[in-house]
């Protein structure tokens, strides 16, 4: 069962290095990963967290988190990740800035190869999260980083007094669209239906924002530009009409794909690639648990991911008690 893909699904040479035995190895450093680390550390399981490519995952790219309890004024996404990490480390979790490139789950200890080492893990918690979905239209790939973006917090600043469009009709599209109005001259939200998926509070805020307008029943079919984004070709799905609109930026928020390529064919998944678990966050392989967005197509909130991570770590503790006999 040797696979050779990193957590973003990009094929890469596996490395290896020293063999490091660990009781609990956690893949991913978002709310699920760090909550798992906190609970495993407090159970004296000396967990190691492999951060993956992006410390903190998606939440670290979120400008402000307003619905995580305990922060009535909201808290910056990056700041929240720093606090998660600090709290897990305080109890002994070790955080490695490294990424899994290869896993062998055919026997225990599980072998997880990274760029720097090979970990031999008695229990594994997969909290690899999810990656923003792409439109897959001409121009998108070529102009990514040159006007096409999947992160308003990261790139909004570059669009001062510019005209941008946001694609999508969910919470992310509206939240990020509202954020972009800090910089942009205008934000047009392009949605493929005439009804938003986003919750009522964000809908109200977006509708009330004078810089935001909506283009309904419309999809982006092409992103045009030489050195940078210059225009988009769009199609109205009701009338069939096409138009080319000049824009400076295209922000895409159309959902996510779970980062589970590394486990394809090894762990049971649904048709979208989300890892299947039981209510104890156990996968089909005993000793392998999954938490957070890698295993959750439904809720995908900071708080639900954090809860899943904590529960998975508790279960990993029980599993190790029963099988290896650690005192937790
Ligand atoms: P989402 O809820 O899945 O919404 C994706 C949006 O993109 C939908 O409006 C969908 O249209 C549209 N879409 C999907 N594929 C498309 C395509 N190929 N072309 C054009 N449009 C496409 O994703 P999300 O907004 O990223 O949110 C993910 C989860 O995080 C949700 O559970 C959300 O509640 C949560 N979230 C919460 C907050 C918050 O509470 N503050 C903030 C951000 C995210 P349809 O509507 O037609 O399907």
mmCIF file of C-alpha atoms and ligand atoms in Angstrom:
data_model
loop_
_atom_site.group_PDB
_atom_site.id
_atom_site.type_symbol
_atom_site.label_atom_id
_atom_site.label_comp_id
_atom_site.label_asym_id
_atom_site.label_seq_id
_atom_site.Cartn_x
_atom_site.Cartn_y
_atom_site.Cartn_z
ATOM 1 C CA UNK A 1 0.000 0.000 0.000
ATOM 2 C CA UNK A 2 2.622 2.541 -0.986
ATOM 3 C CA UNK A 3 1.385 5.812 -2.395
ATOM 4 C CA UNK A 4 3.507 8.687 -3.467
ATOM 5 C CA UNK A 5 1.515 11.900 -3.328
ATOM 6 C CA UNK A 6 1.749 14.795 -0.928
ATOM 7 C CA UNK A 7 -1.248 16.117 0.952
ATOM 8 C CA UNK A 8 -2.148 18.567 -1.760
ATOM 9 C CA UNK A 9 -2.193 15.661 -4.165
ATOM 10 C CA UNK A 10 0.921 16.747 -6.047
ATOM 11 C CA UNK A 11 3.198 13.899 -7.008
ATOM 12 C CA UNK A 12 6.612 14.385 -5.482
ATOM 13 C CA UNK A 13 9.744 12.433 -4.751
ATOM 14 C CA UNK A 14 9.451 10.880 -1.330
ATOM 15 C CA UNK A 15 12.364 11.546 0.969
ATOM 16 C CA UNK A 16 12.776 9.501 4.121
ATOM 17 C CA UNK A 17 15.653 10.400 6.415
ATOM 18 C CA UNK A 18 15.754 9.180 9.999
ATOM 19 C CA UNK A 19 13.115 6.787 11.320
ATOM 20 C CA UNK A 20 11.237 8.408 14.202
ATOM 21 C CA UNK A 21 8.880 6.355 16.372
ATOM 22 C CA UNK A 22 5.857 8.273 17.668
ATOM 23 C CA UNK A 23 2.790 7.258 19.596
ATOM 24 C CA UNK A 24 0.402 9.609 17.821
ATOM 25 C CA UNK A 25 1.179 11.290 14.527
ATOM 26 C CA UNK A 26 -1.146 14.051 13.383
ATOM 27 C CA UNK A 27 -1.217 15.169 9.760
ATOM 28 C CA UNK A 28 -2.393 18.746 9.435
ATOM 29 C CA UNK A 29 -2.236 21.909 11.528
ATOM 30 C CA UNK A 30 -5.718 23.397 11.222
ATOM 31 C CA UNK A 31 -8.313 23.455 14.005
ATOM 32 C CA UNK A 32 -8.713 19.655 13.842
ATOM 33 C CA UNK A 33 -4.985 18.934 13.871
ATOM 34 C CA UNK A 34 -4.112 21.281 16.721
ATOM 35 C CA UNK A 35 -7.116 20.252 18.827
ATOM 36 C CA UNK A 36 -6.116 16.615 18.348
ATOM 37 C CA UNK A 37 -2.582 17.593 19.375
ATOM 38 C CA UNK A 38 -3.833 19.372 22.495
ATOM 39 C CA UNK A 39 -5.861 16.384 23.640
ATOM 40 C CA UNK A 40 -3.185 13.823 22.755
ATOM 41 C CA UNK A 41 -0.531 15.900 24.512
ATOM 42 C CA UNK A 42 -2.605 16.199 27.664
ATOM 43 C CA UNK A 43 -3.004 12.399 27.570
ATOM 44 C CA UNK A 44 0.822 12.096 27.601
ATOM 45 C CA UNK A 45 0.891 10.655 24.105
ATOM 46 C CA UNK A 46 3.680 13.012 22.949
ATOM 47 C CA UNK A 47 2.008 13.774 19.619
ATOM 48 C CA UNK A 48 3.893 15.060 16.615
ATOM 49 C CA UNK A 49 2.048 17.417 14.261
ATOM 50 C CA UNK A 50 3.165 17.607 10.638
ATOM 51 C CA UNK A 51 1.963 21.035 9.579
ATOM 52 C CA UNK A 52 1.591 20.339 5.854
ATOM 53 C CA UNK A 53 2.253 23.083 3.329
ATOM 54 C CA UNK A 54 0.110 25.698 5.065
ATOM 55 C CA UNK A 55 0.433 26.176 8.818
ATOM 56 C CA UNK A 56 -3.090 26.497 10.145
ATOM 57 C CA UNK A 57 -4.765 25.485 6.904
ATOM 58 C CA UNK A 58 -7.693 27.476 5.597
ATOM 59 C CA UNK A 59 -8.482 29.320 8.818
ATOM 60 C CA UNK A 60 -5.085 31.017 8.711
ATOM 61 C CA UNK A 61 -6.207 32.648 5.458
ATOM 62 C CA UNK A 62 -9.420 33.925 7.035
ATOM 63 C CA UNK A 63 -9.379 37.572 7.987
ATOM 64 C CA UNK A 64 -11.643 37.248 10.996
ATOM 65 C CA UNK A 65 -13.436 34.343 12.665
ATOM 66 C CA UNK A 66 -16.613 35.551 14.329
ATOM 67 C CA UNK A 67 -18.277 32.283 15.250
ATOM 68 C CA UNK A 68 -15.696 30.496 17.379
ATOM 69 C CA UNK A 69 -16.919 30.700 20.973
ATOM 70 C CA UNK A 70 -14.835 32.576 23.490
ATOM 71 C CA UNK A 71 -14.031 35.493 21.213
ATOM 72 C CA UNK A 72 -17.069 37.784 21.331
ATOM 73 C CA UNK A 73 -15.366 40.421 19.169
ATOM 74 C CA UNK A 74 -14.057 37.817 16.702
ATOM 75 C CA UNK A 75 -10.432 36.845 16.256
ATOM 76 C CA UNK A 76 -8.051 36.919 13.306
ATOM 77 C CA UNK A 77 -7.661 33.516 11.631
ATOM 78 C CA UNK A 78 -3.893 33.577 11.884
ATOM 79 C CA UNK A 79 -4.016 34.679 15.500
ATOM 80 C CA UNK A 80 -6.374 31.828 16.339
ATOM 81 C CA UNK A 81 -3.969 29.332 14.769
ATOM 82 C CA UNK A 82 -1.084 30.783 16.800
ATOM 83 C CA UNK A 83 -3.123 30.306 19.976
ATOM 84 C CA UNK A 84 -4.053 26.733 18.990
ATOM 85 C CA UNK A 85 -0.388 25.923 18.407
ATOM 86 C CA UNK A 86 0.799 27.581 21.608
ATOM 87 C CA UNK A 87 -1.757 25.711 23.677
ATOM 88 C CA UNK A 88 -0.886 22.314 22.156
ATOM 89 C CA UNK A 89 2.847 22.957 22.583
ATOM 90 C CA UNK A 90 2.380 23.986 26.195
ATOM 91 C CA UNK A 91 1.393 20.389 26.950
ATOM 92 C CA UNK A 92 4.209 18.840 24.942
ATOM 93 C CA UNK A 93 2.979 18.525 21.345
ATOM 94 C CA UNK A 94 5.834 18.772 18.828
ATOM 95 C CA UNK A 95 5.172 20.706 15.649
ATOM 96 C CA UNK A 96 7.220 19.881 12.543
ATOM 97 C CA UNK A 97 7.079 22.060 9.442
ATOM 98 C CA UNK A 98 6.966 19.079 7.153
ATOM 99 C CA UNK A 99 4.577 17.312 4.788
ATOM 100 C CA UNK A 100 3.725 13.654 4.322
ATOM 101 C CA UNK A 101 4.718 12.392 0.883
ATOM 102 C CA UNK A 102 4.021 8.702 1.263
ATOM 103 C CA UNK A 103 2.121 6.429 3.632
ATOM 104 C CA UNK A 104 2.136 2.712 4.291
ATOM 105 C CA UNK A 105 -0.847 1.777 6.437
ATOM 106 C CA UNK A 106 -0.638 -1.964 5.739
ATOM 107 C CA UNK A 107 0.750 -2.717 9.204
ATOM 108 C CA UNK A 108 1.533 -0.994 12.472
ATOM 109 C CA UNK A 109 3.455 1.018 13.223
ATOM 110 C CA UNK A 110 2.204 3.000 10.237
ATOM 111 C CA UNK A 111 5.019 4.375 8.092
ATOM 112 C CA UNK A 112 4.623 8.008 7.096
ATOM 113 C CA UNK A 113 7.392 9.390 4.930
ATOM 114 C CA UNK A 114 7.944 13.146 4.775
ATOM 115 C CA UNK A 115 10.479 15.399 3.094
ATOM 116 C CA UNK A 116 12.780 15.047 6.113
ATOM 117 C CA UNK A 117 12.068 11.798 7.929
ATOM 118 C CA UNK A 118 10.058 8.604 8.198
ATOM 119 C CA UNK A 119 7.671 8.458 11.128
ATOM 120 C CA UNK A 120 6.653 5.105 12.620
ATOM 121 C CA UNK A 121 3.307 5.858 14.224
ATOM 122 C CA UNK A 122 1.313 3.664 16.574
ATOM 123 C CA UNK A 123 -1.759 5.750 15.794
ATOM 124 C CA UNK A 124 -2.433 8.232 13.030
ATOM 125 C CA UNK A 125 -4.863 11.142 12.967
ATOM 126 C CA UNK A 126 -5.546 12.559 9.524
ATOM 127 C CA UNK A 127 -6.527 16.233 9.658
ATOM 128 C CA UNK A 128 -5.310 17.311 6.243
ATOM 129 C CA UNK A 129 -8.255 19.628 5.547
ATOM 130 C CA UNK A 130 -9.435 20.752 2.154
ATOM 131 C CA UNK A 131 -8.290 22.953 -0.727
ATOM 132 C CA UNK A 132 -10.329 25.583 -2.593
ATOM 133 C CA UNK A 133 -11.987 24.219 -5.712
ATOM 134 C CA UNK A 134 -11.056 25.629 -9.113
ATOM 135 C CA UNK A 135 -13.390 26.747 -11.895
ATOM 136 C CA UNK A 136 -11.291 24.948 -14.501
ATOM 137 C CA UNK A 137 -11.890 27.557 -17.182
ATOM 138 C CA UNK A 138 -9.352 28.867 -19.713
ATOM 139 C CA UNK A 139 -7.076 31.514 -18.228
ATOM 140 C CA UNK A 140 -7.646 30.521 -14.587
ATOM 141 C CA UNK A 141 -4.439 28.579 -14.107
ATOM 142 C CA UNK A 142 -2.304 30.896 -16.225
ATOM 143 C CA UNK A 143 -3.471 34.011 -14.359
ATOM 144 C CA UNK A 144 -3.443 32.615 -10.811
ATOM 145 C CA UNK A 145 -1.381 35.047 -8.748
ATOM 146 C CA UNK A 146 -1.793 37.644 -11.489
ATOM 147 C CA UNK A 147 -5.334 38.657 -10.691
ATOM 148 C CA UNK A 148 -6.915 35.266 -10.048
ATOM 149 C CA UNK A 149 -7.021 34.476 -6.331
ATOM 150 C CA UNK A 150 -8.575 32.064 -3.856
ATOM 151 C CA UNK A 151 -7.796 34.198 -0.796
ATOM 152 C CA UNK A 152 -9.070 37.738 -0.265
ATOM 153 C CA UNK A 153 -7.154 38.094 2.992
ATOM 154 C CA UNK A 154 -3.904 37.315 1.190
ATOM 155 C CA UNK A 155 -4.427 39.298 -1.991
ATOM 156 C CA UNK A 156 -7.114 41.919 -1.327
ATOM 157 C CA UNK A 157 -4.564 44.632 -0.694
ATOM 158 C CA UNK A 158 -3.389 44.457 -4.312
ATOM 159 C CA UNK A 159 -6.806 45.564 -5.527
ATOM 160 C CA UNK A 160 -7.018 49.044 -4.038
ATOM 161 C CA UNK A 161 -9.513 51.071 -6.079
ATOM 162 C CA UNK A 162 -9.826 48.227 -8.595
ATOM 163 C CA UNK A 163 -12.870 46.420 -9.918
ATOM 164 C CA UNK A 164 -13.099 42.761 -8.956
ATOM 165 C CA UNK A 165 -15.535 39.909 -9.273
ATOM 166 C CA UNK A 166 -16.157 37.172 -6.759
ATOM 167 C CA UNK A 167 -17.417 33.827 -8.019
ATOM 168 C CA UNK A 168 -19.737 31.789 -5.772
ATOM 169 C CA UNK A 169 -22.847 32.210 -3.676
ATOM 170 C CA UNK A 170 -21.890 30.564 -0.374
ATOM 171 C CA UNK A 171 -20.688 31.969 2.950
ATOM 172 C CA UNK A 172 -17.092 32.169 1.731
ATOM 173 C CA UNK A 173 -17.975 34.178 -1.377
ATOM 174 C CA UNK A 174 -19.977 36.714 0.613
ATOM 175 C CA UNK A 175 -17.610 36.940 3.543
ATOM 176 C CA UNK A 176 -14.595 37.420 1.294
ATOM 177 C CA UNK A 177 -16.540 39.756 -1.003
ATOM 178 C CA UNK A 178 -17.419 41.970 1.964
ATOM 179 C CA UNK A 179 -13.768 41.919 3.041
ATOM 180 C CA UNK A 180 -12.680 42.967 -0.453
ATOM 181 C CA UNK A 181 -14.776 46.132 -0.249
ATOM 182 C CA UNK A 182 -12.100 47.490 2.119
ATOM 183 C CA UNK A 183 -9.854 47.839 -0.896
ATOM 184 C CA UNK A 184 -11.711 47.438 -4.160
ATOM 185 C CA UNK A 185 -13.730 50.140 -5.886
ATOM 186 C CA UNK A 186 -16.410 47.625 -6.804
ATOM 187 C CA UNK A 187 -17.129 43.967 -6.033
ATOM 188 C CA UNK A 188 -19.494 42.086 -8.308
ATOM 189 C CA UNK A 189 -20.601 38.700 -7.014
ATOM 190 C CA UNK A 190 -21.232 36.265 -9.853
ATOM 191 C CA UNK A 191 -23.513 33.392 -8.886
ATOM 192 C CA UNK A 192 -24.803 30.581 -11.062
ATOM 193 C CA UNK A 193 -28.296 30.699 -9.554
ATOM 194 C CA UNK A 194 -30.632 33.516 -8.482
ATOM 195 C CA UNK A 195 -30.610 32.471 -4.847
ATOM 196 C CA UNK A 196 -27.638 32.551 -2.506
ATOM 197 C CA UNK A 197 -26.454 29.590 -0.482
ATOM 198 C CA UNK A 198 -24.912 31.855 2.169
ATOM 199 C CA UNK A 199 -26.552 32.367 5.557
ATOM 200 C CA UNK A 200 -28.941 35.286 6.197
ATOM 201 C CA UNK A 201 -26.548 37.487 8.212
ATOM 202 C CA UNK A 202 -23.921 37.541 5.483
ATOM 203 C CA UNK A 203 -26.585 37.978 2.811
ATOM 204 C CA UNK A 204 -27.906 41.042 4.600
ATOM 205 C CA UNK A 205 -24.445 42.520 5.080
ATOM 206 C CA UNK A 206 -23.544 41.978 1.435
ATOM 207 C CA UNK A 207 -26.840 43.378 0.131
ATOM 208 C CA UNK A 208 -26.433 46.450 2.348
ATOM 209 C CA UNK A 209 -22.879 47.129 1.177
ATOM 210 C CA UNK A 210 -22.908 49.910 -1.452
ATOM 211 C CA UNK A 211 -19.787 48.566 -3.167
ATOM 212 C CA UNK A 212 -21.316 45.114 -3.764
ATOM 213 C CA UNK A 213 -23.598 44.157 -6.636
ATOM 214 C CA UNK A 214 -24.782 40.763 -7.880
ATOM 215 C CA UNK A 215 -24.757 39.119 -11.281
ATOM 216 C CA UNK A 216 -27.288 36.289 -11.106
ATOM 217 C CA UNK A 217 -27.665 33.051 -13.078
ATOM 218 C CA UNK A 218 -24.243 33.563 -14.543
ATOM 219 C CA UNK A 219 -21.034 31.575 -14.861
ATOM 220 C CA UNK A 220 -17.524 32.632 -15.772
ATOM 221 C CA UNK A 221 -16.406 30.800 -18.891
ATOM 222 C CA UNK A 222 -13.008 32.371 -19.492
ATOM 223 C CA UNK A 223 -10.572 34.664 -17.732
ATOM 224 C CA UNK A 224 -8.749 36.903 -20.172
ATOM 225 C CA UNK A 225 -5.479 38.772 -19.875
ATOM 226 C CA UNK A 226 -1.877 38.811 -21.019
ATOM 227 C CA UNK A 227 0.316 39.655 -18.023
ATOM 228 C CA UNK A 228 -2.603 40.050 -15.609
ATOM 229 C CA UNK A 229 -6.381 39.662 -15.533
ATOM 230 C CA UNK A 230 -8.059 42.120 -17.885
ATOM 231 C CA UNK A 231 -11.571 40.744 -18.403
ATOM 232 C CA UNK A 232 -13.893 37.798 -17.942
ATOM 233 C CA UNK A 233 -16.188 36.155 -20.442
ATOM 234 C CA UNK A 234 -19.447 35.250 -18.737
ATOM 235 C CA UNK A 235 -22.602 33.450 -19.763
ATOM 236 C CA UNK A 236 -26.110 33.962 -18.459
ATOM 237 C CA UNK A 237 -27.508 30.460 -17.924
ATOM 238 C CA UNK A 238 -31.145 31.593 -18.339
ATOM 239 C CA UNK A 239 -30.867 33.695 -21.502
ATOM 240 C CA UNK A 240 -27.732 32.046 -22.938
ATOM 241 C CA UNK A 241 -26.292 35.524 -23.522
ATOM 242 C CA UNK A 242 -22.543 35.953 -23.336
ATOM 243 C CA UNK A 243 -20.617 39.084 -22.435
ATOM 244 C CA UNK A 244 -17.047 40.179 -21.837
ATOM 245 C CA UNK A 245 -16.619 42.439 -18.809
ATOM 246 C CA UNK A 246 -13.387 44.253 -17.965
ATOM 247 C CA UNK A 247 -12.169 43.381 -14.441
ATOM 248 C CA UNK A 248 -8.902 43.639 -12.522
ATOM 249 C CA UNK A 249 -9.333 40.642 -10.254
ATOM 250 C CA UNK A 250 -11.238 37.367 -10.042
ATOM 251 C CA UNK A 251 -11.723 35.832 -6.595
ATOM 252 C CA UNK A 252 -13.018 32.274 -6.672
ATOM 253 C CA UNK A 253 -14.913 30.770 -3.714
ATOM 254 C CA UNK A 254 -16.850 27.782 -5.006
ATOM 255 C CA UNK A 255 -16.230 25.207 -2.297
ATOM 256 C CA UNK A 256 -13.454 22.799 -1.505
ATOM 257 C CA UNK A 257 -11.880 19.453 -2.302
ATOM 258 C CA UNK A 258 -10.601 17.335 0.602
ATOM 259 C CA UNK A 259 -6.822 16.789 0.780
ATOM 260 C CA UNK A 260 -7.032 13.028 0.858
ATOM 261 C CA UNK A 261 -5.256 11.934 -2.337
ATOM 262 C CA UNK A 262 -2.533 10.309 -0.282
ATOM 263 C CA UNK A 263 -5.036 7.811 1.087
ATOM 264 C CA UNK A 264 -6.993 7.014 -2.064
ATOM 265 C CA UNK A 265 -7.485 3.277 -2.468
ATOM 266 C CA UNK A 266 -6.353 2.726 1.119
ATOM 267 C CA UNK A 267 -9.019 4.392 3.244
ATOM 268 C CA UNK A 268 -12.732 4.267 2.538
ATOM 269 C CA UNK A 269 -13.956 7.564 1.062
ATOM 270 C CA UNK A 270 -17.154 8.951 -0.374
ATOM 271 C CA UNK A 271 -17.441 9.856 -4.048
ATOM 272 C CA UNK A 272 -16.061 13.363 -3.340
ATOM 273 C CA UNK A 273 -12.950 12.012 -1.610
ATOM 274 C CA UNK A 274 -13.989 12.747 1.981
ATOM 275 C CA UNK A 275 -12.660 10.044 4.324
ATOM 276 C CA UNK A 276 -15.421 7.920 5.825
ATOM 277 C CA UNK A 277 -15.369 7.454 9.582
ATOM 278 C CA UNK A 278 -17.728 6.077 12.195
ATOM 279 C CA UNK A 279 -19.000 8.264 15.007
ATOM 280 C CA UNK A 280 -15.751 7.676 16.882
ATOM 281 C CA UNK A 281 -13.764 9.092 13.945
ATOM 282 C CA UNK A 282 -12.328 5.664 13.175
ATOM 283 C CA UNK A 283 -11.512 4.922 9.550
ATOM 284 C CA UNK A 284 -11.630 1.438 8.065
ATOM 285 C CA UNK A 285 -8.066 0.827 9.299
ATOM 286 C CA UNK A 286 -7.810 0.310 13.076
ATOM 287 C CA UNK A 287 -5.528 2.945 14.584
ATOM 288 C CA UNK A 288 -6.150 5.463 11.785
ATOM 289 C CA UNK A 289 -8.554 8.283 12.634
ATOM 290 C CA UNK A 290 -9.743 11.220 10.546
ATOM 291 C CA UNK A 291 -11.043 14.611 11.658
ATOM 292 C CA UNK A 292 -11.898 18.029 10.283
ATOM 293 C CA UNK A 293 -12.661 18.889 6.679
ATOM 294 C CA UNK A 294 -10.818 15.863 5.273
ATOM 295 C CA UNK A 295 -13.663 13.836 6.756
ATOM 296 C CA UNK A 296 -16.487 16.359 6.864
ATOM 297 C CA UNK A 297 -18.350 17.406 3.726
ATOM 298 C CA UNK A 298 -21.163 18.868 5.783
ATOM 299 C CA UNK A 299 -20.320 21.269 8.632
ATOM 300 C CA UNK A 300 -16.787 22.508 7.837
ATOM 301 C CA UNK A 301 -16.602 25.027 10.657
ATOM 302 C CA UNK A 302 -13.657 25.849 12.902
ATOM 303 C CA UNK A 303 -15.610 24.674 15.921
ATOM 304 C CA UNK A 304 -16.810 21.412 14.392
ATOM 305 C CA UNK A 305 -13.338 20.591 13.089
ATOM 306 C CA UNK A 306 -11.817 21.353 16.478
ATOM 307 C CA UNK A 307 -14.381 19.089 18.148
ATOM 308 C CA UNK A 308 -13.662 16.279 15.715
ATOM 309 C CA UNK A 309 -9.924 16.599 16.335
ATOM 310 C CA UNK A 310 -10.351 16.433 20.105
ATOM 311 C CA UNK A 311 -12.623 13.406 19.836
ATOM 312 C CA UNK A 312 -10.284 11.616 17.408
ATOM 313 C CA UNK A 313 -7.378 12.114 19.818
ATOM 314 C CA UNK A 314 -9.419 10.708 22.706
ATOM 315 C CA UNK A 315 -10.256 7.686 20.591
ATOM 316 C CA UNK A 316 -6.630 7.278 19.547
ATOM 317 C CA UNK A 317 -5.792 7.208 23.276
ATOM 318 C CA UNK A 318 -8.366 4.467 23.914
ATOM 319 C CA UNK A 319 -7.085 2.538 20.910
ATOM 320 C CA UNK A 320 -3.498 2.681 22.168
ATOM 321 C CA UNK A 321 -4.583 1.694 25.682
ATOM 322 C CA UNK A 322 -6.276 -1.385 24.305
ATOM 323 C CA UNK A 323 -3.696 -2.416 21.737
ATOM 324 C CA UNK A 324 -0.312 -1.189 22.918
ATOM 325 C CA UNK A 325 -1.114 -0.735 26.597
ATOM 326 C CA UNK A 326 -0.047 2.890 27.029
ATOM 327 C CA UNK A 327 -1.263 4.410 30.266
ATOM 328 C CA UNK A 328 -3.392 7.359 29.210
HETATM 329 P P1 LIG B 1 -20.235 26.223 -0.366
HETATM 330 O O1 LIG B 1 -21.138 26.503 0.776
HETATM 331 O O2 LIG B 1 -20.123 24.826 -0.875
HETATM 332 O O3 LIG B 1 -20.651 27.205 -1.548
HETATM 333 C C1 LIG B 1 -20.045 27.123 -2.784
HETATM 334 C C2 LIG B 1 -20.731 28.090 -3.716
HETATM 335 O O4 LIG B 1 -20.069 28.043 -4.975
HETATM 336 C C3 LIG B 1 -22.196 27.776 -3.955
HETATM 337 O O5 LIG B 1 -22.942 28.953 -4.006
HETATM 338 C C4 LIG B 1 -22.166 27.053 -5.302
HETATM 339 O O6 LIG B 1 -23.323 27.290 -6.073
HETATM 340 C C5 LIG B 1 -20.998 27.722 -5.988
HETATM 341 N N1 LIG B 1 -20.344 26.829 -6.941
HETATM 342 C C6 LIG B 1 -19.903 25.564 -6.744
HETATM 343 N N2 LIG B 1 -19.293 25.091 -7.855
HETATM 344 C C7 LIG B 1 -19.371 26.064 -8.774
HETATM 345 C C8 LIG B 1 -18.920 26.188 -10.102
HETATM 346 N N3 LIG B 1 -18.253 25.198 -10.728
HETATM 347 N N4 LIG B 1 -19.166 27.350 -10.767
HETATM 348 C C9 LIG B 1 -19.814 28.364 -10.153
HETATM 349 N N5 LIG B 1 -20.259 28.310 -8.894
HETATM 350 C C10 LIG B 1 -20.035 27.174 -8.196
HETATM 351 O O7 LIG B 1 -18.706 26.640 -0.035
HETATM 352 P P2 LIG B 1 -18.150 27.787 0.919
HETATM 353 O O8 LIG B 1 -18.859 29.075 0.699
HETATM 354 O O9 LIG B 1 -16.687 27.754 0.741
HETATM 355 O O10 LIG B 1 -18.486 27.277 2.375
HETATM 356 C C11 LIG B 1 -18.001 26.003 2.811
HETATM 357 C C12 LIG B 1 -18.473 25.743 4.236
HETATM 358 O O11 LIG B 1 -17.824 26.651 5.113
HETATM 359 C C13 LIG B 1 -19.984 25.957 4.394
HETATM 360 O O12 LIG B 1 -20.455 24.998 5.301
HETATM 361 C C14 LIG B 1 -20.068 27.341 4.990
HETATM 362 O O13 LIG B 1 -21.224 27.515 5.798
HETATM 363 C C15 LIG B 1 -18.797 27.394 5.823
HETATM 364 N N6 LIG B 1 -18.341 28.794 5.976
HETATM 365 C C16 LIG B 1 -18.872 29.497 7.020
HETATM 366 C C17 LIG B 1 -18.501 30.809 7.209
HETATM 367 C C18 LIG B 1 -19.093 31.559 8.353
HETATM 368 O O14 LIG B 1 -19.934 31.011 9.042
HETATM 369 N N7 LIG B 1 -18.736 32.790 8.597
HETATM 370 C C19 LIG B 1 -17.613 31.428 6.330
HETATM 371 C C20 LIG B 1 -17.102 30.692 5.272
HETATM 372 C C21 LIG B 1 -17.496 29.374 5.100
HETATM 373 P P3 LIG B 1 -24.731 26.611 -5.658
HETATM 374 O O15 LIG B 1 -25.201 27.401 -4.484
HETATM 375 O O16 LIG B 1 -25.540 26.777 -6.868
HETATM 376 O O17 LIG B 1 -24.418 25.179 -5.340
#
